[in-house]
């Protein structure tokens, strides 16, 4: 059985009680080195670092499917996370997804932004269609190193749009920073971040 547990944005205080108890009772927990550091020390589960290739992960999961396997996901597993990959490869009765607080939910709560009518997207490993994205009045994005706050700000400025950006850096961690900026104020380098783009009111 595979249980994909959403860890939330990173700080263990945001892991759900259900997620916590599943980590305690698992046979094997699989995640990145950073994610495995968040696993409670009280669990007796064997821990395994995610293999580099997803094919190897699939093979491992199939070989051990009779065990209680927990696969860790950052934030919410089904929001640009590993949950979709697992659902596409295993039968529904082999998989349980435990939702977590996504970095997008976290930044919205922290910055006081309603998620009603929020368009959610990602620049993680892809170039977004900015004409389409910026046509929305409220967008939230998970990003990566190639297309982050600065590149988004450039696209807004190019189109002369009146938007403001809320950037959440390292959210939930002790070094968390939340910036509210107009696109021309956005700098080049931010650590791991999530971005909300809103029409200026
Ligand atoms: C592969 S996506 C996973 C998103 C995740 N499933 C979620 O619900 O937040 C990874 C991206 O999520 C965002 N992210 C995840 N944790 C974050 C954090 N603690 N602070 C800021 N951004 C975070 C970053 O944009 C990062 O590049």
PDB file of C-alpha atoms and ligand atoms in Angstrom:
ATOM      1  CA  UNK A   1       0.000   0.000   0.000  1.00  0.00           C
ATOM      2  CA  UNK A   2       1.352   3.439  -0.890  1.00  0.00           C
ATOM      3  CA  UNK A   3       0.355   6.447   1.200  1.00  0.00           C
ATOM      4  CA  UNK A   4       1.467   9.797  -0.121  1.00  0.00           C
ATOM      5  CA  UNK A   5       1.708  12.167   2.820  1.00  0.00           C
ATOM      6  CA  UNK A   6       1.725  15.923   2.248  1.00  0.00           C
ATOM      7  CA  UNK A   7       4.197  17.408   4.705  1.00  0.00           C
ATOM      8  CA  UNK A   8       2.960  20.970   4.379  1.00  0.00           C
ATOM      9  CA  UNK A   9       5.287  23.866   3.630  1.00  0.00           C
ATOM     10  CA  UNK A  10       8.201  22.517   5.652  1.00  0.00           C
ATOM     11  CA  UNK A  11       7.889  23.481   9.301  1.00  0.00           C
ATOM     12  CA  UNK A  12       6.790  20.270  11.110  1.00  0.00           C
ATOM     13  CA  UNK A  13       4.177  22.322  13.003  1.00  0.00           C
ATOM     14  CA  UNK A  14       2.143  22.371   9.775  1.00  0.00           C
ATOM     15  CA  UNK A  15       2.089  18.582   9.298  1.00  0.00           C
ATOM     16  CA  UNK A  16      -1.439  17.253   9.881  1.00  0.00           C
ATOM     17  CA  UNK A  17      -2.129  14.942  12.834  1.00  0.00           C
ATOM     18  CA  UNK A  18      -3.182  12.239  10.355  1.00  0.00           C
ATOM     19  CA  UNK A  19       0.059  12.627   8.394  1.00  0.00           C
ATOM     20  CA  UNK A  20       2.042  12.434  11.617  1.00  0.00           C
ATOM     21  CA  UNK A  21       0.371   9.222  12.760  1.00  0.00           C
ATOM     22  CA  UNK A  22       0.948   7.594   9.344  1.00  0.00           C
ATOM     23  CA  UNK A  23       4.649   8.430   9.563  1.00  0.00           C
ATOM     24  CA  UNK A  24       4.720   6.807  12.990  1.00  0.00           C
ATOM     25  CA  UNK A  25       3.138   3.559  11.783  1.00  0.00           C
ATOM     26  CA  UNK A  26       4.843   3.181   8.357  1.00  0.00           C
ATOM     27  CA  UNK A  27       7.193   0.338   7.453  1.00  0.00           C
ATOM     28  CA  UNK A  28       9.227   2.412   4.989  1.00  0.00           C
ATOM     29  CA  UNK A  29       9.278   6.200   4.461  1.00  0.00           C
ATOM     30  CA  UNK A  30      10.638   7.514   1.165  1.00  0.00           C
ATOM     31  CA  UNK A  31      11.486  11.166   0.571  1.00  0.00           C
ATOM     32  CA  UNK A  32      14.209  13.656  -0.301  1.00  0.00           C
ATOM     33  CA  UNK A  33      16.965  14.156   2.294  1.00  0.00           C
ATOM     34  CA  UNK A  34      15.387  17.497   3.249  1.00  0.00           C
ATOM     35  CA  UNK A  35      11.938  15.907   3.693  1.00  0.00           C
ATOM     36  CA  UNK A  36      13.304  12.999   5.726  1.00  0.00           C
ATOM     37  CA  UNK A  37      14.705  15.494   8.232  1.00  0.00           C
ATOM     38  CA  UNK A  38      11.107  16.452   9.073  1.00  0.00           C
ATOM     39  CA  UNK A  39      10.144  12.863   9.983  1.00  0.00           C
ATOM     40  CA  UNK A  40       9.460  12.459  13.726  1.00  0.00           C
ATOM     41  CA  UNK A  41      12.334  10.746  15.518  1.00  0.00           C
ATOM     42  CA  UNK A  42       9.795   8.482  17.262  1.00  0.00           C
ATOM     43  CA  UNK A  43       8.982   6.451  14.130  1.00  0.00           C
ATOM     44  CA  UNK A  44      10.601   3.035  13.776  1.00  0.00           C
ATOM     45  CA  UNK A  45      10.092   3.092   9.985  1.00  0.00           C
ATOM     46  CA  UNK A  46      13.037   2.442   7.706  1.00  0.00           C
ATOM     47  CA  UNK A  47      13.900   5.627   5.822  1.00  0.00           C
ATOM     48  CA  UNK A  48      14.962   5.755   2.215  1.00  0.00           C
ATOM     49  CA  UNK A  49      16.205   8.680   0.127  1.00  0.00           C
ATOM     50  CA  UNK A  50      14.202   9.118  -3.061  1.00  0.00           C
ATOM     51  CA  UNK A  51      16.082   7.459  -5.965  1.00  0.00           C
ATOM     52  CA  UNK A  52      17.346   9.881  -8.635  1.00  0.00           C
ATOM     53  CA  UNK A  53      15.262   8.235 -11.373  1.00  0.00           C
ATOM     54  CA  UNK A  54      11.479   7.888 -11.080  1.00  0.00           C
ATOM     55  CA  UNK A  55      11.667   4.522 -12.877  1.00  0.00           C
ATOM     56  CA  UNK A  56      13.696   3.213  -9.955  1.00  0.00           C
ATOM     57  CA  UNK A  57      11.148   4.620  -7.502  1.00  0.00           C
ATOM     58  CA  UNK A  58       8.334   2.868  -9.376  1.00  0.00           C
ATOM     59  CA  UNK A  59      10.223  -0.414  -9.328  1.00  0.00           C
ATOM     60  CA  UNK A  60      10.904  -0.099  -5.595  1.00  0.00           C
ATOM     61  CA  UNK A  61       7.270   0.722  -4.802  1.00  0.00           C
ATOM     62  CA  UNK A  62       6.050  -2.270  -6.847  1.00  0.00           C
ATOM     63  CA  UNK A  63       8.511  -4.633  -5.185  1.00  0.00           C
ATOM     64  CA  UNK A  64       7.421  -3.516  -1.694  1.00  0.00           C
ATOM     65  CA  UNK A  65       3.711  -2.846  -2.299  1.00  0.00           C
ATOM     66  CA  UNK A  66       2.710  -5.374   0.386  1.00  0.00           C
ATOM     67  CA  UNK A  67       4.387  -3.160   2.994  1.00  0.00           C
ATOM     68  CA  UNK A  68       3.119   0.051   4.513  1.00  0.00           C
ATOM     69  CA  UNK A  69       4.954   2.533   2.275  1.00  0.00           C
ATOM     70  CA  UNK A  70       4.833   6.274   2.893  1.00  0.00           C
ATOM     71  CA  UNK A  71       5.989   8.565   0.117  1.00  0.00           C
ATOM     72  CA  UNK A  72       6.623  12.125   1.284  1.00  0.00           C
ATOM     73  CA  UNK A  73       5.480  15.141  -0.709  1.00  0.00           C
ATOM     74  CA  UNK A  74       6.100  18.803   0.022  1.00  0.00           C
ATOM     75  CA  UNK A  75       3.006  20.934   0.579  1.00  0.00           C
ATOM     76  CA  UNK A  76      -0.016  19.168  -0.862  1.00  0.00           C
ATOM     77  CA  UNK A  77       0.827  16.028  -2.911  1.00  0.00           C
ATOM     78  CA  UNK A  78      -1.696  16.877  -5.644  1.00  0.00           C
ATOM     79  CA  UNK A  79      -0.626  20.457  -6.146  1.00  0.00           C
ATOM     80  CA  UNK A  80       2.334  20.183  -8.517  1.00  0.00           C
ATOM     81  CA  UNK A  81       3.629  17.301  -6.423  1.00  0.00           C
ATOM     82  CA  UNK A  82       4.373  13.574  -6.705  1.00  0.00           C
ATOM     83  CA  UNK A  83       0.730  12.597  -6.056  1.00  0.00           C
ATOM     84  CA  UNK A  84      -0.267  12.824  -9.725  1.00  0.00           C
ATOM     85  CA  UNK A  85       2.666  10.633 -10.788  1.00  0.00           C
ATOM     86  CA  UNK A  86       1.658   7.948  -8.251  1.00  0.00           C
ATOM     87  CA  UNK A  87      -2.027   8.038  -9.253  1.00  0.00           C
ATOM     88  CA  UNK A  88      -1.084   7.593 -12.913  1.00  0.00           C
ATOM     89  CA  UNK A  89       0.964   4.460 -12.199  1.00  0.00           C
ATOM     90  CA  UNK A  90      -0.800   2.538  -9.469  1.00  0.00           C
ATOM     91  CA  UNK A  91      -4.340   1.226  -9.039  1.00  0.00           C
ATOM     92  CA  UNK A  92      -6.677   3.373  -6.900  1.00  0.00           C
ATOM     93  CA  UNK A  93      -6.874   0.628  -4.253  1.00  0.00           C
ATOM     94  CA  UNK A  94      -3.081   0.711  -3.917  1.00  0.00           C
ATOM     95  CA  UNK A  95      -2.857   4.444  -3.193  1.00  0.00           C
ATOM     96  CA  UNK A  96      -4.026   6.802  -0.458  1.00  0.00           C
ATOM     97  CA  UNK A  97      -3.297  10.516  -0.637  1.00  0.00           C
ATOM     98  CA  UNK A  98      -3.130  12.537   2.566  1.00  0.00           C
ATOM     99  CA  UNK A  99      -3.425  16.201   1.740  1.00  0.00           C
ATOM    100  CA  UNK A 100      -1.098  18.748   3.261  1.00  0.00           C
ATOM    101  CA  UNK A 101      -1.065  22.524   3.495  1.00  0.00           C
ATOM    102  CA  UNK A 102       0.402  23.747   0.224  1.00  0.00           C
ATOM    103  CA  UNK A 103       2.851  26.636   0.020  1.00  0.00           C
ATOM    104  CA  UNK A 104       0.105  28.481  -1.893  1.00  0.00           C
ATOM    105  CA  UNK A 105      -2.471  28.043   0.888  1.00  0.00           C
ATOM    106  CA  UNK A 106       0.159  29.118   3.385  1.00  0.00           C
ATOM    107  CA  UNK A 107       1.093  32.373   1.587  1.00  0.00           C
ATOM    108  CA  UNK A 108      -2.578  33.240   1.040  1.00  0.00           C
ATOM    109  CA  UNK A 109      -3.325  32.780   4.737  1.00  0.00           C
ATOM    110  CA  UNK A 110      -0.216  34.693   5.774  1.00  0.00           C
ATOM    111  CA  UNK A 111      -0.832  37.604   3.410  1.00  0.00           C
ATOM    112  CA  UNK A 112      -4.615  37.682   3.950  1.00  0.00           C
ATOM    113  CA  UNK A 113      -5.578  36.792   0.376  1.00  0.00           C
ATOM    114  CA  UNK A 114      -8.851  34.980  -0.272  1.00  0.00           C
ATOM    115  CA  UNK A 115      -8.404  31.926  -2.471  1.00  0.00           C
ATOM    116  CA  UNK A 116     -11.820  32.368  -4.096  1.00  0.00           C
ATOM    117  CA  UNK A 117     -11.285  32.796  -7.848  1.00  0.00           C
ATOM    118  CA  UNK A 118      -7.551  32.209  -7.481  1.00  0.00           C
ATOM    119  CA  UNK A 119      -5.900  30.778 -10.616  1.00  0.00           C
ATOM    120  CA  UNK A 120      -3.171  28.351  -9.558  1.00  0.00           C
ATOM    121  CA  UNK A 121      -0.186  27.567 -11.741  1.00  0.00           C
ATOM    122  CA  UNK A 122       3.494  26.711 -11.796  1.00  0.00           C
ATOM    123  CA  UNK A 123       6.692  27.684 -13.560  1.00  0.00           C
ATOM    124  CA  UNK A 124       8.438  24.645 -12.110  1.00  0.00           C
ATOM    125  CA  UNK A 125      10.363  23.133 -15.041  1.00  0.00           C
ATOM    126  CA  UNK A 126       8.328  24.915 -17.716  1.00  0.00           C
ATOM    127  CA  UNK A 127       7.807  28.286 -19.361  1.00  0.00           C
ATOM    128  CA  UNK A 128       4.290  29.505 -18.554  1.00  0.00           C
ATOM    129  CA  UNK A 129       1.995  31.167 -21.071  1.00  0.00           C
ATOM    130  CA  UNK A 130       2.222  34.644 -19.522  1.00  0.00           C
ATOM    131  CA  UNK A 131      -0.437  36.194 -21.776  1.00  0.00           C
ATOM    132  CA  UNK A 132      -2.906  33.637 -20.472  1.00  0.00           C
ATOM    133  CA  UNK A 133      -1.732  33.808 -16.848  1.00  0.00           C
ATOM    134  CA  UNK A 134      -1.662  37.562 -16.544  1.00  0.00           C
ATOM    135  CA  UNK A 135      -5.165  37.843 -17.992  1.00  0.00           C
ATOM    136  CA  UNK A 136      -6.347  36.562 -14.597  1.00  0.00           C
ATOM    137  CA  UNK A 137      -6.898  39.051 -11.799  1.00  0.00           C
ATOM    138  CA  UNK A 138      -5.409  36.787  -9.127  1.00  0.00           C
ATOM    139  CA  UNK A 139      -2.759  34.124  -9.793  1.00  0.00           C
ATOM    140  CA  UNK A 140      -0.649  32.021  -7.448  1.00  0.00           C
ATOM    141  CA  UNK A 141       2.428  30.198  -8.680  1.00  0.00           C
ATOM    142  CA  UNK A 142       5.000  27.797  -7.399  1.00  0.00           C
ATOM    143  CA  UNK A 143       8.255  28.657  -9.130  1.00  0.00           C
ATOM    144  CA  UNK A 144      11.724  27.344  -9.804  1.00  0.00           C
ATOM    145  CA  UNK A 145      15.204  28.803 -10.214  1.00  0.00           C
ATOM    146  CA  UNK A 146      14.766  29.507 -13.943  1.00  0.00           C
ATOM    147  CA  UNK A 147      11.447  31.352 -13.800  1.00  0.00           C
ATOM    148  CA  UNK A 148      10.921  33.041 -10.470  1.00  0.00           C
ATOM    149  CA  UNK A 149       9.732  36.415  -9.142  1.00  0.00           C
ATOM    150  CA  UNK A 150      12.102  38.503 -11.282  1.00  0.00           C
ATOM    151  CA  UNK A 151      11.211  36.814 -14.567  1.00  0.00           C
ATOM    152  CA  UNK A 152       7.496  37.112 -13.700  1.00  0.00           C
ATOM    153  CA  UNK A 153       7.943  40.800 -12.848  1.00  0.00           C
ATOM    154  CA  UNK A 154       9.657  41.401 -16.222  1.00  0.00           C
ATOM    155  CA  UNK A 155       6.680  39.852 -18.052  1.00  0.00           C
ATOM    156  CA  UNK A 156       4.248  42.095 -16.129  1.00  0.00           C
ATOM    157  CA  UNK A 157       6.327  45.222 -16.805  1.00  0.00           C
ATOM    158  CA  UNK A 158       6.677  44.366 -20.531  1.00  0.00           C
ATOM    159  CA  UNK A 159       2.887  44.354 -20.796  1.00  0.00           C
ATOM    160  CA  UNK A 160       2.457  47.572 -18.780  1.00  0.00           C
ATOM    161  CA  UNK A 161       0.044  45.830 -16.427  1.00  0.00           C
ATOM    162  CA  UNK A 162      -0.979  47.294 -13.064  1.00  0.00           C
ATOM    163  CA  UNK A 163      -0.280  44.341 -10.783  1.00  0.00           C
ATOM    164  CA  UNK A 164       1.290  43.831  -7.396  1.00  0.00           C
ATOM    165  CA  UNK A 165       3.267  40.810  -6.310  1.00  0.00           C
ATOM    166  CA  UNK A 166       3.383  38.989  -3.002  1.00  0.00           C
ATOM    167  CA  UNK A 167       6.465  36.791  -2.713  1.00  0.00           C
ATOM    168  CA  UNK A 168       6.765  34.194   0.039  1.00  0.00           C
ATOM    169  CA  UNK A 169      10.338  33.048   0.557  1.00  0.00           C
ATOM    170  CA  UNK A 170      11.111  29.911   2.646  1.00  0.00           C
ATOM    171  CA  UNK A 171       7.561  29.999   3.975  1.00  0.00           C
ATOM    172  CA  UNK A 172       6.947  28.456   7.409  1.00  0.00           C
ATOM    173  CA  UNK A 173      10.696  28.235   8.140  1.00  0.00           C
ATOM    174  CA  UNK A 174      12.441  30.510  10.658  1.00  0.00           C
ATOM    175  CA  UNK A 175      13.999  32.472   7.757  1.00  0.00           C
ATOM    176  CA  UNK A 176      10.602  33.078   6.099  1.00  0.00           C
ATOM    177  CA  UNK A 177      10.194  36.412   4.341  1.00  0.00           C
ATOM    178  CA  UNK A 178       7.037  37.842   2.815  1.00  0.00           C
ATOM    179  CA  UNK A 179       7.456  40.712   0.328  1.00  0.00           C
ATOM    180  CA  UNK A 180       4.685  42.889  -1.118  1.00  0.00           C
ATOM    181  CA  UNK A 181       6.138  44.652  -4.120  1.00  0.00           C
ATOM    182  CA  UNK A 182       5.282  46.351  -7.342  1.00  0.00           C
ATOM    183  CA  UNK A 183       6.928  44.514 -10.282  1.00  0.00           C
ATOM    184  CA  UNK A 184       9.647  47.152 -10.717  1.00  0.00           C
ATOM    185  CA  UNK A 185      10.769  46.623  -7.116  1.00  0.00           C
ATOM    186  CA  UNK A 186      11.318  42.879  -7.524  1.00  0.00           C
ATOM    187  CA  UNK A 187      14.945  41.799  -7.238  1.00  0.00           C
ATOM    188  CA  UNK A 188      16.822  39.040  -9.065  1.00  0.00           C
ATOM    189  CA  UNK A 189      17.471  36.492  -6.352  1.00  0.00           C
ATOM    190  CA  UNK A 190      15.111  34.864  -3.893  1.00  0.00           C
ATOM    191  CA  UNK A 191      15.395  31.514  -2.166  1.00  0.00           C
ATOM    192  CA  UNK A 192      12.636  28.885  -2.536  1.00  0.00           C
ATOM    193  CA  UNK A 193       9.510  30.919  -3.155  1.00  0.00           C
ATOM    194  CA  UNK A 194       5.848  31.056  -4.012  1.00  0.00           C
ATOM    195  CA  UNK A 195       4.310  34.073  -5.748  1.00  0.00           C
ATOM    196  CA  UNK A 196       0.859  35.663  -5.837  1.00  0.00           C
ATOM    197  CA  UNK A 197       0.126  38.208  -8.568  1.00  0.00           C
ATOM    198  CA  UNK A 198      -2.913  40.430  -8.080  1.00  0.00           C
ATOM    199  CA  UNK A 199      -4.482  43.266 -10.031  1.00  0.00           C
ATOM    200  CA  UNK A 200      -3.749  46.569  -8.361  1.00  0.00           C
ATOM    201  CA  UNK A 201      -6.909  47.892  -6.781  1.00  0.00           C
TER     202      UNK A 201
HETATM  203  C1  LIG B   1       7.408  20.804  -6.978  1.00  0.00           C
HETATM  204  S1  LIG B   1       6.638  22.208  -6.291  1.00  0.00           S
HETATM  205  C2  LIG B   1       5.719  21.469  -5.004  1.00  0.00           C
HETATM  206  C3  LIG B   1       4.581  22.314  -4.475  1.00  0.00           C
HETATM  207  C4  LIG B   1       3.935  21.677  -3.274  1.00  0.00           C
HETATM  208  N1  LIG B   1       3.263  20.446  -3.612  1.00  0.00           N
HETATM  209  C5  LIG B   1       2.936  22.598  -2.568  1.00  0.00           C
HETATM  210  O1  LIG B   1       1.757  22.252  -2.453  1.00  0.00           O
HETATM  211  O2  LIG B   1       3.373  23.650  -2.077  1.00  0.00           O
HETATM  212  C6  LIG B   1       7.962  22.941  -5.426  1.00  0.00           C
HETATM  213  C7  LIG B   1       7.766  24.428  -5.335  1.00  0.00           C
HETATM  214  O3  LIG B   1       6.818  24.734  -4.302  1.00  0.00           O
HETATM  215  C8  LIG B   1       7.152  25.977  -3.695  1.00  0.00           C
HETATM  216  N2  LIG B   1       7.432  25.750  -2.271  1.00  0.00           N
HETATM  217  C9  LIG B   1       7.360  24.584  -1.601  1.00  0.00           C
HETATM  218  N3  LIG B   1       7.666  24.766  -0.298  1.00  0.00           N
HETATM  219  C10 LIG B   1       7.937  26.077  -0.143  1.00  0.00           C
HETATM  220  C11 LIG B   1       8.325  26.897   0.962  1.00  0.00           C
HETATM  221  N4  LIG B   1       8.478  26.397   2.187  1.00  0.00           N
HETATM  222  N5  LIG B   1       8.519  28.211   0.752  1.00  0.00           N
HETATM  223  C12 LIG B   1       8.346  28.757  -0.475  1.00  0.00           C
HETATM  224  N6  LIG B   1       7.985  28.040  -1.560  1.00  0.00           N
HETATM  225  C13 LIG B   1       7.775  26.716  -1.402  1.00  0.00           C
HETATM  226  C14 LIG B   1       8.402  26.485  -4.439  1.00  0.00           C
HETATM  227  O4  LIG B   1       7.953  27.285  -5.512  1.00  0.00           O
HETATM  228  C15 LIG B   1       9.023  25.192  -4.937  1.00  0.00           C
HETATM  229  O5  LIG B   1       9.897  25.408  -6.020  1.00  0.00           O
END
